[in-house]
Short mmCIF file of C-alpha atoms in Angstrom, two decimals:
data_model
loop_
_atom_site.label_atom_id
_atom_site.label_comp_id
_atom_site.label_asym_id
_atom_site.label_seq_id
_atom_site.Cartn_x
_atom_site.Cartn_y
_atom_site.Cartn_z
CA MET A 1 0.03 -0.10 -0.03
CA LYS A 2 0.98 3.25 -0.64
CA SER A 3 -0.41 6.83 0.70
CA SER A 4 -0.22 10.51 0.06
CA LEU A 5 -1.12 13.66 1.72
CA ARG A 6 -3.27 16.76 0.68
CA THR A 7 -3.87 19.87 2.50
CA VAL A 8 -6.67 22.08 2.13
CA ARG A 9 -8.17 25.15 3.87
CA LEU A 10 -11.98 24.89 5.30
CA GLU A 11 -13.26 28.33 5.75
CA LEU A 12 -16.51 28.48 7.96
CA ALA A 13 -19.61 30.27 6.32
CA GLU A 14 -19.29 32.34 9.78
CA PRO A 15 -17.32 32.71 12.58
CA LEU A 16 -18.07 30.57 15.53
CA ARG A 17 -17.65 31.68 18.91
CA ILE A 18 -17.34 29.65 21.91
CA SER A 19 -16.25 30.32 25.47
CA ARG A 20 -12.33 30.23 24.84
CA SER A 21 -12.18 31.15 21.30
CA THR A 22 -13.88 32.36 17.87
CA MET A 23 -12.82 30.07 14.95
CA THR A 24 -13.15 31.55 11.19
CA ALA A 25 -11.33 28.51 9.33
CA ARG A 26 -9.18 25.43 10.01
CA ASP A 27 -6.85 23.37 7.85
CA ALA A 28 -7.55 19.86 7.19
CA VAL A 29 -4.88 17.00 6.22
CA TRP A 30 -6.25 14.60 4.02
CA LEU A 31 -4.61 11.03 3.63
CA THR A 32 -5.16 8.69 0.99
CA VAL A 33 -4.28 5.30 1.13
CA GLU A 34 -4.06 3.08 -2.33
CA HIS A 35 -4.23 -0.65 -2.94
CA ASP A 36 -4.75 -2.76 -5.98
CA GLY A 37 -6.35 0.29 -7.95
CA LEU A 38 -8.70 1.46 -5.00
CA ARG A 39 -8.17 4.52 -2.83
CA GLY A 40 -9.23 5.14 0.72
CA HIS A 41 -9.40 8.59 2.32
CA GLY A 42 -9.35 10.02 5.74
CA GLU A 43 -9.13 13.32 7.30
CA ALA A 44 -7.17 14.99 10.46
CA VAL A 45 -8.11 18.76 11.14
CA THR A 46 -5.80 21.02 13.05
CA SER A 47 -6.77 22.01 16.51
CA VAL A 48 -5.56 24.83 18.79
CA TYR A 49 -6.96 22.86 21.58
CA TYR A 50 -5.36 19.75 21.20
CA GLY A 51 -2.18 21.32 19.47
CA LEU A 52 -2.31 20.34 16.42
CA GLY A 53 -1.11 22.52 13.81
CA THR A 54 -0.75 21.86 9.95
CA GLU A 55 2.86 21.00 9.73
CA THR A 56 2.61 18.82 12.97
CA LEU A 57 -0.29 16.67 11.28
CA VAL A 58 1.85 16.74 8.17
CA ARG A 59 4.93 15.26 10.06
CA LEU A 60 3.08 12.75 11.83
CA LEU A 61 0.88 11.45 9.25
CA SER A 62 3.96 11.17 6.88
CA ALA A 63 5.60 9.17 9.30
CA VAL A 64 3.10 6.39 9.27
CA ASP A 65 4.28 3.44 7.37
CA LEU A 66 1.62 1.51 5.62
CA SER A 67 3.59 0.07 3.20
CA ARG A 68 4.81 -3.03 5.46
CA PHE A 69 1.03 -4.15 5.46
CA ALA A 70 0.11 -6.36 2.95
CA ASP A 71 -3.64 -5.04 2.64
CA PRO A 72 -5.83 -2.68 4.38
CA GLU A 73 -7.35 -5.57 6.57
CA SER A 74 -4.02 -6.35 8.05
CA ALA A 75 -3.27 -2.97 8.85
CA LEU A 76 -6.46 -2.42 10.74
CA GLU A 77 -6.16 -5.55 12.66
CA ALA A 78 -2.54 -4.47 13.72
CA LEU A 79 -3.78 -0.84 14.56
CA ARG A 80 -7.07 -2.61 16.71
CA ALA A 81 -4.30 -4.63 18.47
CA GLY A 82 -2.12 -1.35 19.11
CA GLU A 83 0.74 -2.56 17.03
CA SER A 84 0.46 0.23 14.28
CA PHE A 85 1.60 3.43 15.81
CA ALA A 86 4.15 4.65 18.91
CA SER A 87 2.12 5.52 21.99
CA ASP A 88 2.83 9.17 21.66
CA VAL A 89 0.92 9.47 18.13
CA PRO A 90 -2.21 11.88 18.75
CA PRO A 91 -5.60 10.19 18.48
CA ALA A 92 -6.75 12.44 15.65
CA VAL A 93 -3.80 10.89 13.57
CA THR A 94 -4.98 7.21 14.55
CA ALA A 95 -8.59 8.29 13.45
CA ALA A 96 -7.48 9.75 10.33
CA VAL A 97 -5.26 6.61 9.28
CA GLU A 98 -7.87 4.08 10.48
CA SER A 99 -10.63 6.12 8.26
CA ALA A 100 -8.53 5.71 5.25
CA LEU A 101 -8.11 2.06 5.93
CA LEU A 102 -11.66 1.54 6.62
CA ASP A 103 -13.05 3.38 3.45
CA LEU A 104 -10.29 1.34 1.35
CA ALA A 105 -11.30 -2.01 3.37
CA GLY A 106 -14.98 -1.49 2.57
CA LYS A 107 -14.42 -0.78 -1.26
CA ARG A 108 -12.58 -3.65 -1.23
CA ALA A 109 -15.36 -5.71 0.07
CA GLY A 110 -18.23 -3.73 -1.85
CA ALA A 111 -19.70 -2.93 1.57
CA PRO A 112 -20.27 0.23 3.38
CA VAL A 113 -18.21 0.51 6.53
CA HIS A 114 -21.14 0.01 8.97
CA ARG A 115 -21.47 -3.67 7.95
CA LEU A 116 -18.06 -4.03 8.41
CA LEU A 117 -18.48 -3.27 11.82
CA GLY A 118 -21.33 -5.42 12.20
CA THR A 119 -24.37 -2.99 11.48
CA THR A 120 -27.06 -4.06 8.92
CA ALA A 121 -29.27 -1.49 8.42
CA PRO A 122 -27.82 2.11 7.34
CA PRO A 123 -27.45 4.43 10.34
CA VAL A 124 -29.58 7.34 10.38
CA ALA A 125 -29.58 9.99 13.16
CA ALA A 126 -31.19 13.46 13.87
CA THR A 127 -27.89 15.60 14.43
CA ALA A 128 -27.79 18.60 16.67
CA ARG A 129 -26.78 22.09 15.06
CA THR A 130 -24.65 24.44 16.74
CA ILE A 131 -25.40 28.22 17.37
CA GLY A 132 -22.50 30.09 18.61
CA ILE A 133 -22.25 32.88 21.33
CA THR A 134 -23.64 35.61 19.17
CA ALA A 135 -26.18 38.36 19.17
CA LEU A 136 -29.61 37.69 20.47
CA ALA A 137 -31.44 38.79 17.28
CA ARG A 138 -28.94 36.72 15.33
CA ALA A 139 -29.56 33.55 17.35
CA ALA A 140 -33.36 33.80 17.08
CA ALA A 141 -33.08 34.05 13.37
CA GLU A 142 -30.58 31.22 13.10
CA ALA A 143 -33.02 29.05 15.30
CA ARG A 144 -36.06 29.74 13.09
CA ARG A 145 -34.20 28.75 10.03
CA LEU A 146 -32.75 25.61 11.57
CA ALA A 147 -36.30 24.69 12.73
CA ALA A 148 -37.77 25.16 9.43
CA SER A 149 -35.00 23.11 7.70
CA GLY A 150 -36.25 20.05 9.97
CA PHE A 151 -33.55 20.25 12.63
CA GLU A 152 -34.65 18.79 15.83
CA ILE A 153 -31.90 19.44 18.13
CA ILE A 154 -29.98 22.84 18.42
CA LYS A 155 -27.17 23.13 20.28
CA VAL A 156 -26.19 26.54 22.00
CA LYS A 157 -22.76 27.42 22.90
CA ALA A 158 -22.47 29.35 26.37
CA GLY A 159 -19.91 30.80 28.53
CA ALA A 160 -20.28 34.41 27.85
CA PRO A 161 -18.96 36.91 30.36
CA ASP A 162 -22.11 37.88 31.74
CA PRO A 163 -24.04 34.62 32.44
CA GLU A 164 -27.28 36.36 31.81
CA ASP A 165 -26.42 36.63 28.02
CA ASP A 166 -26.47 33.00 28.01
CA ILE A 167 -29.88 32.77 29.70
CA GLU A 168 -31.35 35.33 27.33
CA ARG A 169 -29.92 33.33 24.10
CA VAL A 170 -31.36 30.17 25.22
CA ARG A 171 -34.59 32.11 25.75
CA VAL A 172 -35.05 33.53 22.48
CA ILE A 173 -33.67 30.43 20.76
CA ARG A 174 -36.52 28.67 22.73
CA ASP A 175 -39.27 31.04 21.69
CA ALA A 176 -37.93 30.84 17.84
CA ALA A 177 -37.85 27.08 17.90
CA PRO A 178 -40.18 25.59 20.55
CA ARG A 179 -40.49 22.29 19.38
CA ALA A 180 -36.72 21.64 19.23
CA ARG A 181 -34.60 19.95 21.90
CA LEU A 182 -31.73 22.01 23.25
CA LEU A 183 -28.09 21.08 24.17
CA LEU A 184 -26.08 23.72 26.18
CA ASP A 185 -22.32 23.57 25.89
CA PRO A 186 -20.38 26.08 27.90
CA ASN A 187 -16.89 24.35 27.13
CA GLY A 188 -15.68 24.33 30.45
CA ALA A 189 -16.44 28.00 31.43
CA TRP A 190 -18.27 27.89 34.52
CA SER A 191 -16.99 27.39 37.92
CA VAL A 192 -18.90 24.80 40.12
CA ALA A 193 -20.54 27.38 42.20
CA ARG A 194 -21.97 28.99 38.76
CA ALA A 195 -23.16 25.73 37.43
CA ASP A 196 -25.32 24.96 40.49
CA ALA A 197 -26.72 28.61 40.41
CA LEU A 198 -27.52 28.36 36.22
CA LEU A 199 -28.50 24.74 35.63
CA PRO A 200 -31.72 24.87 37.45
CA ARG A 201 -32.43 28.00 35.31
CA PHE A 202 -31.66 26.32 32.05
CA ALA A 203 -33.66 23.44 33.10
CA ASP A 204 -36.75 25.60 33.47
CA LEU A 205 -36.22 26.89 30.00
CA GLY A 206 -36.23 23.39 28.80
CA VAL A 207 -32.81 22.46 28.08
CA ALA A 208 -32.36 18.82 27.63
CA ALA A 209 -28.61 18.40 28.67
CA VAL A 210 -25.50 20.14 29.46
CA GLU A 211 -22.12 19.39 28.27
CA GLN A 212 -18.85 20.21 30.26
CA PRO A 213 -20.07 22.87 32.33
CA VAL A 214 -17.28 23.00 34.51
CA PRO A 215 -13.43 23.27 33.74
CA PRO A 216 -11.80 19.71 32.89
CA GLY A 217 -9.34 18.11 35.04
CA ASP A 218 -11.40 17.65 38.06
CA PRO A 219 -13.66 14.41 37.15
CA ASP A 220 -14.87 13.83 40.55
CA ALA A 221 -16.10 17.55 40.76
CA LEU A 222 -17.95 16.95 37.24
CA GLY A 223 -19.44 13.59 38.55
CA ALA A 224 -20.54 15.17 41.70
CA LEU A 225 -22.42 17.96 40.01
CA ALA A 226 -24.05 15.62 37.50
CA GLU A 227 -25.40 13.78 40.51
CA ARG A 228 -27.24 16.82 42.01
CA ALA A 229 -27.97 18.50 38.42
CA PRO A 230 -31.37 18.99 37.46
CA LEU A 231 -30.60 18.05 33.74
CA PRO A 232 -28.26 15.39 32.29
CA VAL A 233 -24.52 16.23 32.40
CA ILE A 234 -22.44 15.07 29.49
CA ALA A 235 -18.52 14.76 29.82
CA ASP A 236 -16.43 16.35 27.11
CA GLU A 237 -12.91 17.68 27.59
CA ASP A 238 -12.87 15.62 30.71
CA ALA A 239 -13.49 12.26 28.63
CA VAL A 240 -10.71 11.69 26.47
CA THR A 241 -9.11 8.52 27.25
CA LEU A 242 -10.78 5.23 27.80
CA GLU A 243 -9.34 5.48 31.55
CA ASP A 244 -11.18 9.15 31.70
CA VAL A 245 -14.48 7.44 30.94
CA ARG A 246 -14.02 4.35 33.17
CA ARG A 247 -13.65 6.92 35.92
CA LEU A 248 -16.47 8.92 35.01
CA ALA A 249 -18.96 5.75 33.80
CA GLY A 250 -22.08 5.92 36.04
CA ARG A 251 -21.55 9.01 37.39
CA VAL A 252 -22.34 11.15 34.65
CA GLN A 253 -25.40 10.79 32.31
CA GLY A 254 -23.38 11.08 29.10
CA VAL A 255 -19.81 11.00 27.36
CA ASN A 256 -19.04 13.10 24.07
CA VAL A 257 -16.99 10.70 21.88
CA LYS A 258 -15.17 12.58 18.97
CA LEU A 259 -13.01 10.37 17.13
CA ALA A 260 -10.25 12.60 16.85
CA LYS A 261 -10.47 12.83 20.67
CA CYS A 262 -10.54 9.18 21.33
CA GLY A 263 -8.55 7.83 18.30
CA GLY A 264 -11.20 6.58 16.10
CA VAL A 265 -13.97 4.34 15.27
CA HIS A 266 -12.67 1.34 17.05
CA ALA A 267 -11.86 3.39 20.14
CA ALA A 268 -15.31 4.76 20.29
CA LEU A 269 -16.72 1.33 19.99
CA ARG A 270 -14.41 0.44 23.14
CA VAL A 271 -15.88 3.47 24.92
CA ALA A 272 -19.42 2.16 24.30
CA GLU A 273 -18.78 -1.14 25.36
CA LEU A 274 -17.24 0.23 28.57
CA ILE A 275 -20.24 2.39 29.44
CA GLU A 276 -23.12 -0.06 28.41
CA GLY A 277 -25.48 -0.63 31.33
CA SER A 278 -23.63 1.89 33.42
CA GLY A 279 -26.60 4.69 33.27
CA THR A 280 -24.01 6.91 31.13
CA ASP A 281 -25.09 6.96 27.48
CA LEU A 282 -23.03 7.97 24.22
CA MET A 283 -22.97 11.19 22.59
CA LEU A 284 -21.05 11.40 19.30
CA GLY A 285 -19.63 14.62 18.47
CA CYS A 286 -17.22 16.23 16.11
CA LEU A 287 -14.71 19.04 15.53
CA THR A 288 -15.35 21.37 12.68
CA ALA A 289 -14.54 19.55 9.49
CA SER A 290 -15.58 18.52 6.13
CA THR A 291 -17.80 15.20 5.16
CA LEU A 292 -15.00 13.17 4.84
CA GLY A 293 -14.00 13.60 8.50
CA LEU A 294 -17.52 13.31 9.98
CA ALA A 295 -18.25 10.08 7.94
CA PRO A 296 -16.91 7.79 10.07
CA ALA A 297 -18.55 8.75 13.12
CA VAL A 298 -21.94 8.56 10.96
CA HIS A 299 -21.38 4.76 10.41
CA LEU A 300 -21.59 4.86 14.29
CA ALA A 301 -24.72 7.13 14.66
CA ASP A 302 -27.16 4.35 15.46
CA ARG A 303 -25.09 3.62 18.72
CA ALA A 304 -25.44 6.88 20.31
CA ARG A 305 -27.93 8.55 22.40
CA TRP A 306 -27.28 12.00 21.04
CA ALA A 307 -25.50 12.68 17.86
CA ASP A 308 -23.80 16.15 17.23
CA LEU A 309 -22.44 15.69 13.85
CA ASP A 310 -22.49 18.93 12.29
CA GLY A 311 -19.10 20.14 11.49
CA HIS A 312 -19.62 19.78 7.69
CA LEU A 313 -22.58 22.01 8.38
CA LEU A 314 -20.69 24.74 9.45
CA LEU A 315 -18.48 25.25 6.21
CA ALA A 316 -18.64 27.74 3.78
CA HIS A 317 -18.07 24.95 1.24
CA ASP A 318 -17.88 21.45 2.09
CA PRO A 319 -15.35 19.73 -0.38
CA TRP A 320 -17.01 16.34 0.18
CA THR A 321 -20.48 14.98 -0.12
CA GLY A 322 -22.32 11.78 1.20
CA ILE A 323 -23.80 12.05 5.03
CA GLY A 324 -26.32 14.68 4.27
CA GLY A 325 -27.21 16.73 7.33
CA ALA A 326 -28.63 20.01 5.91
CA ASP A 327 -32.12 18.75 7.00
CA GLY A 328 -31.24 17.77 10.36
CA VAL A 329 -30.70 14.21 9.78
CA VAL A 330 -27.29 12.43 9.01
CA ARG A 331 -27.17 9.13 6.95
CA THR A 332 -24.48 6.95 5.36
CA SER A 333 -25.17 6.77 1.55
CA GLY A 334 -25.06 2.96 1.07
CA LEU A 335 -21.86 3.30 -1.22
CA PRO A 336 -18.89 1.08 -0.38
CA GLY A 337 -16.47 2.33 2.38
CA LEU A 338 -17.34 5.54 3.77
CA GLY A 339 -19.77 6.41 1.30
CA VAL A 340 -18.30 9.94 0.61
CA GLU A 341 -17.05 11.56 -2.79
CA GLU A 342 -14.99 14.48 -3.35
CA VAL A 343 -17.04 17.25 -4.87
CA ALA A 344 -14.42 18.24 -7.31
CA ALA A 345 -13.82 14.72 -8.36
CA ARG A 346 -17.28 14.42 -8.90
CA ALA A 347 -17.83 17.15 -11.00
CA HIS A 348 -14.94 16.13 -13.39
CA VAL A 349 -16.56 12.68 -13.80
CA ALA A 350 -20.02 14.47 -14.73
#
């Protein structure tokens, strides 16, 4: 097998402000693995939070040697056994390599990835769509547009300097989209005391669940908060490794699994197995990325209580297609492998 890399710029349709930053674009590195005339693709995106810049991703992905494997199936087996990479390879790199191998293995088998993972029916899930920290009028207008487009779940970013701004933003979004389920995500911006004070007010506004309300690094505090909170608490930044999840299982109501955070599809399946029956449910999340980057998680979407797989919907131009989402529902295409196609390549064929 041989591999190649491309780097592209993913511009957002509009700036996305969260409690710790505002993002307007990020770089993506595409990995293509070729074997016997077929190609599999994977994507890793840059992340300031995880300390991954473009040069770092290119260097790490370039160092992955897949030529020593006879085929993608043997490479996947080695990856699952932990034999493919050094222990210090970031999960985002592992996830991108696994994505390309799964895509290629599915194309070789003539089957979509979800079938390789043991699911017969094509996964379909209602996805949340994020509204950032923005002006009230803008938030209300966006909520109305999303509801009209078919979105049943809206995720509201929180953590503004004045918490009353967050309260009012949720209030106007609730009024603009009264049938939508609301998720709240402060990205760890609140103290425990502030979370205790605010969560009952958000519960009264009909918020269905909150992600990582307090800063990561004290899972015991998060677990204790979840035990007394009036709405479900989902761990995100505090749930990175399998050991993190083990510590929180049964103490929080959910864990947000992002493939770039945990290390890919099979790592996510291990998390799902670990929390099964514990009272902690699975949320599938994402970074802002293209359809290529989101596709592996969509093949797992039927296993999650919550799906937050809208990263491709935040882009000004998504260079891949194949998982939908514009109507509030993500779904696999049924094509072999990941079931995605590069837009430019499809246009060229047409």
